Coordinates of C-alpha atoms in Angstrom, one line a residue:
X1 CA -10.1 -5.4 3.1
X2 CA -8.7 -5.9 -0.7
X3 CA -6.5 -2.8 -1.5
X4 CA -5.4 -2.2 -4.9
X5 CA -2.2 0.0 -5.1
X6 CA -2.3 2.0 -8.2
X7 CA -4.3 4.7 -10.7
X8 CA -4.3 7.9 -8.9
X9 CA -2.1 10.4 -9.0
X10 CA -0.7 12.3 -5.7
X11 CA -1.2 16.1 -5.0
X12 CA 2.5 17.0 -4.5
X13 CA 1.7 19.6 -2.5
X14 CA 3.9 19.4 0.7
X15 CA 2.6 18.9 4.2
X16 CA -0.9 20.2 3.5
X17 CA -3.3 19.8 6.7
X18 CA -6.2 18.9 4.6
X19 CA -9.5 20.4 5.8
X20 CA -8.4 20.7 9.7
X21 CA -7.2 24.5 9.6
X22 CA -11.2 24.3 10.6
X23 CA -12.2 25.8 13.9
X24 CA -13.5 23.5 16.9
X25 CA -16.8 25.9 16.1
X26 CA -17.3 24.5 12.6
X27 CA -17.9 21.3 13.5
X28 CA -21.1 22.1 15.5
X29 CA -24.4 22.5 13.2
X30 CA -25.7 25.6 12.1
X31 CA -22.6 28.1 11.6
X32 CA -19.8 27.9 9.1
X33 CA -16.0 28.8 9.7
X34 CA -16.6 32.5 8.5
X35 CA -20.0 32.9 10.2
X36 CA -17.8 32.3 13.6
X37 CA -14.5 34.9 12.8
X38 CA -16.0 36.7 15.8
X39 CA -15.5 34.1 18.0
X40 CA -12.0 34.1 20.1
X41 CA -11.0 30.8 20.8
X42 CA -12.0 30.2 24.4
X43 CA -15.5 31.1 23.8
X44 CA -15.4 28.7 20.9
X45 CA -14.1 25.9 23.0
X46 CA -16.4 26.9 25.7
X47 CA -19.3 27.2 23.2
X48 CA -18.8 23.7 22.0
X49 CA -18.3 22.2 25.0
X50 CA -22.1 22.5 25.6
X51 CA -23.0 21.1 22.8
X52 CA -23.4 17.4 21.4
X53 CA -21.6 17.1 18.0
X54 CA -23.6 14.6 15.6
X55 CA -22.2 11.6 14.2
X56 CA -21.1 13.2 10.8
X57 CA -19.4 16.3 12.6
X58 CA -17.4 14.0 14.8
X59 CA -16.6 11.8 11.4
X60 CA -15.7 14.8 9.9
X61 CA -13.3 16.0 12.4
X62 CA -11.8 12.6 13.0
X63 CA -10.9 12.7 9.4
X64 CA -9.3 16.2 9.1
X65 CA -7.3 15.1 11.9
X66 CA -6.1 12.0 10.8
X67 CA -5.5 13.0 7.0
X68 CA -3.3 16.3 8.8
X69 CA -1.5 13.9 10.8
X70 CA -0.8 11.9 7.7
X71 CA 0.2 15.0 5.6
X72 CA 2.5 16.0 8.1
X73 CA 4.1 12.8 8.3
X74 CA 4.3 12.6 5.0
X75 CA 5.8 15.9 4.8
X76 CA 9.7 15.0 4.7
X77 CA 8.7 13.0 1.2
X78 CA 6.8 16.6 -0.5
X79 CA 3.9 14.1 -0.9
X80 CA 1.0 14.6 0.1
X81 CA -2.9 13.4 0.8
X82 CA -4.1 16.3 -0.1
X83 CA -7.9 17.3 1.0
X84 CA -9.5 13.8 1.5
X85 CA -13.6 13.8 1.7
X86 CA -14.8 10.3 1.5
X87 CA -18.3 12.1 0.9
X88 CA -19.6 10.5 4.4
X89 CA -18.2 10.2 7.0
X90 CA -19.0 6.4 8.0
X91 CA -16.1 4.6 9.6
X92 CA -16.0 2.5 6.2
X93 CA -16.2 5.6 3.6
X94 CA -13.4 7.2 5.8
X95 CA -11.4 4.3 6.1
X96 CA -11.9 3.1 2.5
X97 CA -11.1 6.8 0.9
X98 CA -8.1 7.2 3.2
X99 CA -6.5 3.7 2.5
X100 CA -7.2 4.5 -1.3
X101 CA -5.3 7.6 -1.8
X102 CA -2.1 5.9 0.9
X103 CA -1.9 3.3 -1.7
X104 CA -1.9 5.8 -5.2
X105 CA 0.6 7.6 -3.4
X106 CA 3.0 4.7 -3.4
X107 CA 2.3 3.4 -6.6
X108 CA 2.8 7.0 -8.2
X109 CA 5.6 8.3 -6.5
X110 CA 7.6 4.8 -5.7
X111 CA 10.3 3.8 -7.8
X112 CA 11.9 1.0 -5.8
X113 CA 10.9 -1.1 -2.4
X114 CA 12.9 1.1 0.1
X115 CA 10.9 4.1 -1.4
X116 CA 7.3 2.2 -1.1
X117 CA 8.1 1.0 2.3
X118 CA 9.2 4.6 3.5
X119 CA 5.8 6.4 1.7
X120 CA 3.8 3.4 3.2
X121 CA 5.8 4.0 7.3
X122 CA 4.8 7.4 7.4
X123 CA 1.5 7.1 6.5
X124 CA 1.1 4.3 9.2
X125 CA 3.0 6.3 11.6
X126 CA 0.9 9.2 10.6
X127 CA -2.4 7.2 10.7
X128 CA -1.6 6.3 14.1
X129 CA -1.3 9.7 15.2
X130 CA -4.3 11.4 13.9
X131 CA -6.4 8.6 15.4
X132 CA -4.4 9.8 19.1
X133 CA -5.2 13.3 18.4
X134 CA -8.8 12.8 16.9
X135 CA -10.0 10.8 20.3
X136 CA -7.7 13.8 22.5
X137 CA -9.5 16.5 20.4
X138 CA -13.1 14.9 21.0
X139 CA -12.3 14.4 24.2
X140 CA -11.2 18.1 24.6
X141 CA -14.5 19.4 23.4
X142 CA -16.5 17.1 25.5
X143 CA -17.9 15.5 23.1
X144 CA -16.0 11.6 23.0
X145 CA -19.2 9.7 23.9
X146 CA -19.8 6.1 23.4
X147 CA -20.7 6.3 19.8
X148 CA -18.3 8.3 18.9
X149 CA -15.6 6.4 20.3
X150 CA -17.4 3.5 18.5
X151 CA -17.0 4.7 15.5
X152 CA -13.4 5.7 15.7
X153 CA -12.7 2.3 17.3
X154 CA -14.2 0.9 14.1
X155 CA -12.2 3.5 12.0
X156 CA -9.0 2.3 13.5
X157 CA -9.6 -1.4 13.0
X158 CA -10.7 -0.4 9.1
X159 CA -7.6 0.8 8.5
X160 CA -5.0 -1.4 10.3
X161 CA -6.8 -4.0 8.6
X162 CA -6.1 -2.1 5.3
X163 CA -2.8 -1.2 6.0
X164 CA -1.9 -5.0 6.6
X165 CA -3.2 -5.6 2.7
X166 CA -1.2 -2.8 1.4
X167 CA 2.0 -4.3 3.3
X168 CA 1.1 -7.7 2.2
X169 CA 0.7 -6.2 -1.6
X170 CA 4.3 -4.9 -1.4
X171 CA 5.4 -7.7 0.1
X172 CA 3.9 -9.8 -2.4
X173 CA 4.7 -7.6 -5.5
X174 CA 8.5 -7.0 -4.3
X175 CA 8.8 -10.8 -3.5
X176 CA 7.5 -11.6 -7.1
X177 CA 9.5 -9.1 -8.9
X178 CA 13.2 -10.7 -7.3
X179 CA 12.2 -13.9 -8.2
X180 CA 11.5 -13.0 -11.5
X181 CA 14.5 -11.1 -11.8
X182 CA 16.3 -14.1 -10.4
X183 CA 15.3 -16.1 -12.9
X184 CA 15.9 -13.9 -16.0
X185 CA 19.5 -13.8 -14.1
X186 CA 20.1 -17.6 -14.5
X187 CA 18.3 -18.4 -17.7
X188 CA 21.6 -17.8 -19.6
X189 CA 23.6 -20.2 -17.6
X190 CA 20.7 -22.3 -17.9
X191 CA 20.4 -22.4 -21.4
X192 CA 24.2 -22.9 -22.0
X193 CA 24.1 -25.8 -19.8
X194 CA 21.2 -27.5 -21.3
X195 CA 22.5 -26.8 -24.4
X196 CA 26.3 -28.2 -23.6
X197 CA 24.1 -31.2 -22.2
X198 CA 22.5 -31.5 -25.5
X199 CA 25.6 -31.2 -27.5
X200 CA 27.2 -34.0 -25.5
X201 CA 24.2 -36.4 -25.9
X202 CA 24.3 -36.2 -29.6
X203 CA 27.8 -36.5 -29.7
X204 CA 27.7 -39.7 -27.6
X205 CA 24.9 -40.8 -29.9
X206 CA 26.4 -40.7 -32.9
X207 CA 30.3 -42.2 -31.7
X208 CA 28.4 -45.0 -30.3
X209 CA 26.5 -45.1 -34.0
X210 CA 29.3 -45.1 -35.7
X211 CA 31.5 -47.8 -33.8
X212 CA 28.5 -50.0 -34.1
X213 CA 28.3 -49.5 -38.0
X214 CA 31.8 -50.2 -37.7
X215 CA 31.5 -53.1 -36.4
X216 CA 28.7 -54.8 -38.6
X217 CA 30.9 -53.8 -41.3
X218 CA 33.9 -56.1 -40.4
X219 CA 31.3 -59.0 -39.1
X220 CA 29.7 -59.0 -42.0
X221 CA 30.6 -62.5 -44.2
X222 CA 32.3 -62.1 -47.3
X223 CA 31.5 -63.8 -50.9
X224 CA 33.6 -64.8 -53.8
X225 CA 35.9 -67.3 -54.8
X226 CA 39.5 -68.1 -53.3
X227 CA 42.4 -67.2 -56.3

């Protein structure tokens, strides 16, 4: 997957947990968080246990918890993913929308490699996490069946395989920018020694000129009559 780093401003809004302050209940269909206040949190977990989550609902969750688990990786930095909603909740769209906003962050708020690198650790580490916790929190509701697991599997591979462009990107952008740097370094002693070369080469040119000129002059024959 081709990641671009760059364009989008962070949310510096510390160690937010995106959209997972959500109850286990609000991921089932047909209630919302507030419709459920009622609800202690055994009978919740209990409640959802017997129930199937679709596709979507288990996408969704996956995704709160991964984007918390960023967020609070992130957290010693005050950056921040912010609420991420990749509109469905495909392992692609998730992956996709997720990797995105990972690589604005660096490209907004890093000013050198050691800061790109340390924004783009913790969002690995954190990435790594919230994958743990999605499959333990699934699992937990009774709900991790194949599919599901399927389609965090293929969530997982999405974004490793992301997270190798981005650290390829930096690799590639840092790599270019010494060289480059390197260069614009030397080019003075460079262009003194080219110039010193030049210098000598004309010099040489014209004493060797000269002594030949020289030397025509006093072989050439002389006319006139003897007094």
């Amino acid at each position: 997957m081709d990641i671009t780093i760059g364009g989008l401003s962070s949310q510096q809004s510390g160690a937010q947990s995106g959209s997972s302050v959500r109850s286990a209940q609000s991921y089932l269909p047909g209630q919302s968080d507030s419709e459920k206040t009622g609800n202690n949190s055994a009978s919740a977990f209990a409640a959802a246990t017997s129930v199937s989550l679709s596709s979507a609902s288990a996408g969704r969750l996956s995704t709160d918890q991964i984007v918390s688990a960023i967020n609070e990786s992130l957290s010693s930095t005050g950056l921040s993913l912010g609420n991420v909603d990749p509109g469905e909740y495909t392992p692609e769209a998730v992956a996709e929308r997720i990797l995105a906003r990972v690589g604005d962050l660096i490209a907004s708020n890093a000013g050198s490699e050691a800061e790109a690198r340390d924004i783009f650790d913790k969002a690995s580490e954190g990435i790594e996490r919230g994958l743990k916790d999605a499959r333990e929190f699934l699992e937990g509701l009774g709900a991790l069946n194949e599919q599901i697991n399927g389609n965090i599997t293929e969530t997982e591979e999405r974004l490793n395989e992301g997270l190798k462009s981005i650290e390829q990107r930096l690799t590639e952008l840092y790599n270019s920018s010494a060289s480059e740097e390197a260069a614009e370094a030397a080019t003075p002693a460079r262009d003194e020694q080219v110039l010193q070369s030049q210098v000598t080469q004309t010099a040489q040119a014209s004493q060797a000129y000269a002594e030949a000129g020289t030397a025509a002059q006093r072989n050439a024959p002389r006319y006139g009559t003897n007094g």
